[in-house]
Coordinates of C-alpha atoms in Angstrom, one line a residue:
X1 CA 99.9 116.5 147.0
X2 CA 101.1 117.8 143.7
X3 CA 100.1 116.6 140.7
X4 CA 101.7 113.8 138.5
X5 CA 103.6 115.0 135.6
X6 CA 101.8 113.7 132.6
X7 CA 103.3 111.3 129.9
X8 CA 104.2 113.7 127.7
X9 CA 105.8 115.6 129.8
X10 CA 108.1 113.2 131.4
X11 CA 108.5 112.4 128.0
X12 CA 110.2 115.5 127.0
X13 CA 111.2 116.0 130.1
X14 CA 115.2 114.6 129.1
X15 CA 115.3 116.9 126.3
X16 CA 114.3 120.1 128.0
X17 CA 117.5 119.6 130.6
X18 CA 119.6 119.3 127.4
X19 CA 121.7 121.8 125.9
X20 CA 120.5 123.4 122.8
X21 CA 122.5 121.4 120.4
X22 CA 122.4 118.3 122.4
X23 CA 118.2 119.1 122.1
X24 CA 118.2 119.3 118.5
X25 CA 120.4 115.9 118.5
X26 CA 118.0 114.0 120.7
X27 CA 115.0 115.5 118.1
X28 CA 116.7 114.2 115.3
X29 CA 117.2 110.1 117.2
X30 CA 113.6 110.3 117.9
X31 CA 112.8 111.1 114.4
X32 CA 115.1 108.4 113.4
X33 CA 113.4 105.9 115.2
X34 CA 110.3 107.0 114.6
X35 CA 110.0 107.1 111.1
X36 CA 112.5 104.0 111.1
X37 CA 109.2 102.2 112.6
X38 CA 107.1 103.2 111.2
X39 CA 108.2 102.4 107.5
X40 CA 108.8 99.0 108.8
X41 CA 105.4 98.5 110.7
X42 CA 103.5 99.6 107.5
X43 CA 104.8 96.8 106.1
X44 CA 105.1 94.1 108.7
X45 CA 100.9 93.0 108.7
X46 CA 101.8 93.4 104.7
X47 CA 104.3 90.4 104.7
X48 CA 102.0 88.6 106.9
X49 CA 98.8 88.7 104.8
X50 CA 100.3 88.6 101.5
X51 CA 102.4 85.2 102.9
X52 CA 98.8 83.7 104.2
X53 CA 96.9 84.9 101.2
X54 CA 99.5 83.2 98.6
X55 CA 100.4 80.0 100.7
X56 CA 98.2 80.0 104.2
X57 CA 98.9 80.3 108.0
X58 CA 100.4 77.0 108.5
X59 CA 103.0 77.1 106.2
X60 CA 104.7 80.4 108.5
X61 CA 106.0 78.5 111.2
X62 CA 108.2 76.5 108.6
X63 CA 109.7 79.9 106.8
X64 CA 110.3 81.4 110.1
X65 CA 112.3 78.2 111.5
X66 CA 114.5 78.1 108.6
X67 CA 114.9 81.9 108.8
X68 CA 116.2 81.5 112.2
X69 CA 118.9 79.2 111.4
X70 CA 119.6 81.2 107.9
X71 CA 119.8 84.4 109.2
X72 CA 123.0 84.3 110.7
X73 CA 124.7 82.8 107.4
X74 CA 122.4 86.1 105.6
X75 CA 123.5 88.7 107.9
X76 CA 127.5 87.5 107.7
X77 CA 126.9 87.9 103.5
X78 CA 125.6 91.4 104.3
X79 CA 128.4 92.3 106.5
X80 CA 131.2 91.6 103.1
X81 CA 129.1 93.5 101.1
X82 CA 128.5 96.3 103.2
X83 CA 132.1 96.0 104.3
X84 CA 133.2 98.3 100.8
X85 CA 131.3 101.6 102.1
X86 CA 132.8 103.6 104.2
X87 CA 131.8 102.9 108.0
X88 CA 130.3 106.4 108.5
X89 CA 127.9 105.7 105.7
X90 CA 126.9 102.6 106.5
X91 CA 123.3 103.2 108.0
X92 CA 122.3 105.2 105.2
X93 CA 123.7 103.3 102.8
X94 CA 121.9 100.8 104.1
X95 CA 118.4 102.1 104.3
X96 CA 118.8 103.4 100.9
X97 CA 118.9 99.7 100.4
X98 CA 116.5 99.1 102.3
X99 CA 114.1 101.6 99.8
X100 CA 115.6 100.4 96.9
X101 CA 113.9 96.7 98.2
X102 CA 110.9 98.1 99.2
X103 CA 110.3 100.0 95.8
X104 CA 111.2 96.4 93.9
X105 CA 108.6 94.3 95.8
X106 CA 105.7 97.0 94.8
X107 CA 106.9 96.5 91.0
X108 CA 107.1 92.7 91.6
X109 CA 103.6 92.3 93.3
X110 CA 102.5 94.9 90.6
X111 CA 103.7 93.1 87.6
X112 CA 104.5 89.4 88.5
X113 CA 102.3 88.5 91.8
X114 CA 103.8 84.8 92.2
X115 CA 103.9 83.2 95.2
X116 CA 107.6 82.9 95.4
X117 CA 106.9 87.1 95.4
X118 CA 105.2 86.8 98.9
X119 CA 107.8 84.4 100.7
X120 CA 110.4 86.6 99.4
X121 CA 109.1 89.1 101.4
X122 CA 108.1 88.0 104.3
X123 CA 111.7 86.7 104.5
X124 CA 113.0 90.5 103.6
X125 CA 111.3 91.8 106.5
X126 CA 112.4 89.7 109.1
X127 CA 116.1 90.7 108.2
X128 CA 114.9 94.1 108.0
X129 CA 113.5 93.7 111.8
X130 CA 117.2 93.0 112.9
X131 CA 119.3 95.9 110.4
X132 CA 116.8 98.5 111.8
X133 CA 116.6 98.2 115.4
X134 CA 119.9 97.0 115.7
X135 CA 122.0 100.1 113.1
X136 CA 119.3 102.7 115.5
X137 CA 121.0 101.7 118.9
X138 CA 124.4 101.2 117.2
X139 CA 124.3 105.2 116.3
X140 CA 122.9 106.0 119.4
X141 CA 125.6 104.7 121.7
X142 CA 128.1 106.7 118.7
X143 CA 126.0 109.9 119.8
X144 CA 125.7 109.5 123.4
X145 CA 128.3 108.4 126.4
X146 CA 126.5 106.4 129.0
X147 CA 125.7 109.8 131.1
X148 CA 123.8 111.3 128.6
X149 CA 122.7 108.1 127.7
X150 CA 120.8 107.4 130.9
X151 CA 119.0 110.8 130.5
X152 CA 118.0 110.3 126.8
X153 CA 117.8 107.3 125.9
X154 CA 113.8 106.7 126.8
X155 CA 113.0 109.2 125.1
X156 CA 114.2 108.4 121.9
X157 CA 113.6 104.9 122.2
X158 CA 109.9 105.8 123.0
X159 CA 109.9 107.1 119.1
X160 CA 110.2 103.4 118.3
X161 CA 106.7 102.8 119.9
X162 CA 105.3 105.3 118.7
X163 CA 106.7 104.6 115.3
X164 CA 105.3 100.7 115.2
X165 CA 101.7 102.5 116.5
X166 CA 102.0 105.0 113.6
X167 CA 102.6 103.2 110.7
X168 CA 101.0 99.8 111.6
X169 CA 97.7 102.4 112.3
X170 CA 98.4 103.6 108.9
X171 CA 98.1 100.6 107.2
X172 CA 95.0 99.3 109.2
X173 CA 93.1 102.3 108.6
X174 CA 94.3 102.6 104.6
X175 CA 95.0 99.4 103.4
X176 CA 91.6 98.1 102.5
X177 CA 90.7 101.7 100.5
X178 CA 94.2 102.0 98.5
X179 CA 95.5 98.4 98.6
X180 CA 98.7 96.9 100.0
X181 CA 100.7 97.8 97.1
X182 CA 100.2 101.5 97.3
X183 CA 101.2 100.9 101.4
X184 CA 104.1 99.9 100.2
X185 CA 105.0 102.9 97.9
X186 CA 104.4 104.7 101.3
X187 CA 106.7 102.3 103.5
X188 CA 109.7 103.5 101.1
X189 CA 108.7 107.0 100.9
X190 CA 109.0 106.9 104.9
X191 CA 112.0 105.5 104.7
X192 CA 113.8 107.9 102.4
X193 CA 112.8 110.4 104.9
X194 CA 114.5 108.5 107.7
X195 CA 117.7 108.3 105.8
X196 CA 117.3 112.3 105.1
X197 CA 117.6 112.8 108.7
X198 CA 119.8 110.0 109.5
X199 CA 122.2 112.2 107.5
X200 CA 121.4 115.1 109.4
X201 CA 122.7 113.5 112.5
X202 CA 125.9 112.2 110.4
X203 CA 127.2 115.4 109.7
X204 CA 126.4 117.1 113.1
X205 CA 128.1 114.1 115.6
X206 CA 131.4 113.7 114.7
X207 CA 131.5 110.4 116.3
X208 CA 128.1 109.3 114.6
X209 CA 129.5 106.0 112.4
X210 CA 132.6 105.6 114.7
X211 CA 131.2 101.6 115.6
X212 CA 130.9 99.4 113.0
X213 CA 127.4 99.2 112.1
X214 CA 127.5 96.2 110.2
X215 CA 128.3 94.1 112.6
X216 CA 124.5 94.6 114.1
X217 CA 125.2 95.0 117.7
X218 CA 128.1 92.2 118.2
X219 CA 131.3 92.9 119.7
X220 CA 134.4 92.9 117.4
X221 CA 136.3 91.6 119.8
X222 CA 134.3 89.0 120.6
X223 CA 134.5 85.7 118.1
X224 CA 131.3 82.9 118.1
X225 CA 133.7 80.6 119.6
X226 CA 134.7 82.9 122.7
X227 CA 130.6 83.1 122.8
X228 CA 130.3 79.6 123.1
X229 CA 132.6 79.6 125.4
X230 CA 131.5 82.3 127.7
X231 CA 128.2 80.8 127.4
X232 CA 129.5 77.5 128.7
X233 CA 131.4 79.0 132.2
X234 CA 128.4 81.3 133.0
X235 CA 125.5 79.8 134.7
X236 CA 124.1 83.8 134.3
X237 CA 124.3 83.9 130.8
X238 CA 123.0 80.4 130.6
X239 CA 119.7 81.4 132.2
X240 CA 119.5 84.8 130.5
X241 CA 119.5 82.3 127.3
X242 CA 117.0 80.4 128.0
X243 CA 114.5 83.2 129.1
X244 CA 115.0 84.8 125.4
X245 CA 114.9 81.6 123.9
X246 CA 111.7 80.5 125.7
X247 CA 110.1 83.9 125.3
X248 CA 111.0 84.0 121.6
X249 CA 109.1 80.3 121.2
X250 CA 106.2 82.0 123.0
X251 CA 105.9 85.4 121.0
X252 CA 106.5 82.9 118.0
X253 CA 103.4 80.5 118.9
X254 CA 101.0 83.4 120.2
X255 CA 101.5 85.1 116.4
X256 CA 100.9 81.7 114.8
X257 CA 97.7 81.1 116.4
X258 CA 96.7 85.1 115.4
X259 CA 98.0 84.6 112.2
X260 CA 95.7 81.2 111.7
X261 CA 92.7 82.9 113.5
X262 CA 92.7 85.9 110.7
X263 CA 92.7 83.5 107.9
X264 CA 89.8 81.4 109.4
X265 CA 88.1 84.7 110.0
X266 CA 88.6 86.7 107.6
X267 CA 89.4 84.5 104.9
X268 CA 92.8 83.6 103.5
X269 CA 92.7 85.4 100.2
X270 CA 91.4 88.6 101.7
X271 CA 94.8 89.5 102.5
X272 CA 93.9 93.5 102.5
X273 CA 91.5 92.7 105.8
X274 CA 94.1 90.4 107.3
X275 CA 96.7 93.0 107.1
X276 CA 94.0 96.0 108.5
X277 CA 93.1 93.6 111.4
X278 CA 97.3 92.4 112.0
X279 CA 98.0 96.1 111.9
X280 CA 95.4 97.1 114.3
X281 CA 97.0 94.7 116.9
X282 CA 100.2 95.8 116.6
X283 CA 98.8 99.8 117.3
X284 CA 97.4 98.2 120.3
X285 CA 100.9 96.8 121.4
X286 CA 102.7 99.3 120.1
X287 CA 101.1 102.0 122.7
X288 CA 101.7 99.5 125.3
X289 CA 104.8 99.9 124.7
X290 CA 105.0 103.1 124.5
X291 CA 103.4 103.8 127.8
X292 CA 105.6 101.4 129.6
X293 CA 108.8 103.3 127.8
X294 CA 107.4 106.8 129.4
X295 CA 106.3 105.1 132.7
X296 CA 108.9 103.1 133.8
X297 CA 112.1 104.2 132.3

């Protein structure tokens, strides 16, 4: 029988069948995602621990149901302001933003270190979590029709895995020797790196920045009313509703009850440990992902 391909070949395998340029493109979306995930996993056990070390676990659950019903009203304010750059420039403009934010919450743990501080953040990330996943995939389907999409897109989605693994490893392994502000610095250095090549890509696809990325993966054409109503007639939708919503309570309770077992553990006001042990989940589930990316897609 012959052998099985490994992971990293089928892996590459996409971008070998590619055309030079198209190659080099492909290189470039994994980067993007890659070091788009990993800025944002270096951070994510960060919010967490700081939030439980300046307020405790139970008090999470109540931020993140008012951020679920906030978010939407957030994300339309986002979408005026962003409205005044030119659509191609949105993404970078954007994570340059997104830098600019990181860089002012080192100076305000750094200097002011108030509780209000920690919340602030937390609540910065999980908007973050939406901009960056959702601005990726929007300039991907820019990039790619849907025939070179089927080809490359696992592969460059895989670079989100391996992103979350990379920098959620980084601050599990460095945290508790240089601290969570200095992981920080390193979240926005990361990230001015992503917009470096996110620019890159700009100027070689014409029709990169074509979709408007502010509108964070809804249709234009599409109104919250017509949703409603298409949500209504479809018995489809109305099932595929339910399993997000139930699997989004779920993923929500399971991260509670890990978030309330570091603090007993570990202790709330060691928030350096609680962030080394959150981040050394998410490498765990981070490569799970990653395999299953390679594997099955």
């Amino acid at each position: 029988m012959p052998e099985r391909p490994s992971l990293i070949a089928r892996l590459l395998r996409p971008v070998v069948q590619l055309r030079d340029g198209e190659s080099t493109t492909a290189l470039l979306m994994f980067l993007y995602s890659f070091l788009a995930l990993t800025s944002y996993n270096i951070i994510k056990p960060i919010t967490r621990s700081e939030f439980i070390s300046s307020l405790g676990a139970d008090d999470l659950p109540y931020v993140t149901f008012a951020m679920g019903i906030l978010i939407g009203v957030i994300m339309q304010g986002y979408t005026k302001v962003i409205a005044v750059v030119p659509r191609r420039w949105m993404i970078p403009v954007t994570q340059l933003g997104i830098a600019g934010l990181l860089l002012l919450f080192w100076a305000l743990f750094t200097f002011v270190a108030a509780d209000w501080v920690a919340v602030a953040f937390y609540i910065v990330s999980l908007i973050l979590a939406v901009l960056l996943v959702s601005q990726f995939w929007t300039l991907a389907n820019d990039v790619y029709d849907p025939r070179q999409a089927k080809r490359v897109f696992g592969f460059i989605g895989a670079g989100s895995s391996l992103g979350g693994a990379t920098g959620a490893g980084l601050t599990a392994f460095l945290v508790k020797s240089v601290g969570s502000r200095t992981m920080i610095l390193l979240a926005a250095i990361v990230m001015f790196v992503c917009i470096a090549i996110v620019v890159t890509i700009i100027r070689r696809e014409k029709a990169a920045g074509t979709s408007d990325a502010s509108k964070t993966g809804e249709e234009e054409s599409v109104s919250g009313g017509e949703a409603l109503q298409l949500l209504r007639s479809s018995r489809h939708l109305q099932v595929i509703s339910l399993v997000i919503a139930f699997g989004a309570v779920a993923s929500n309770i399971v991260e509670q009850q890990v978030n309330m077992a570091a603090a007993e553990q570990l202790g709330a006001e060691n928030s350096d440990a609680i962030a080394a042990f959150l981040g050394q989940l998410i490498v765990y589930l981070s490569l799970i992902g990653f395999v299953s990316q390679v594997t099955l897609t």
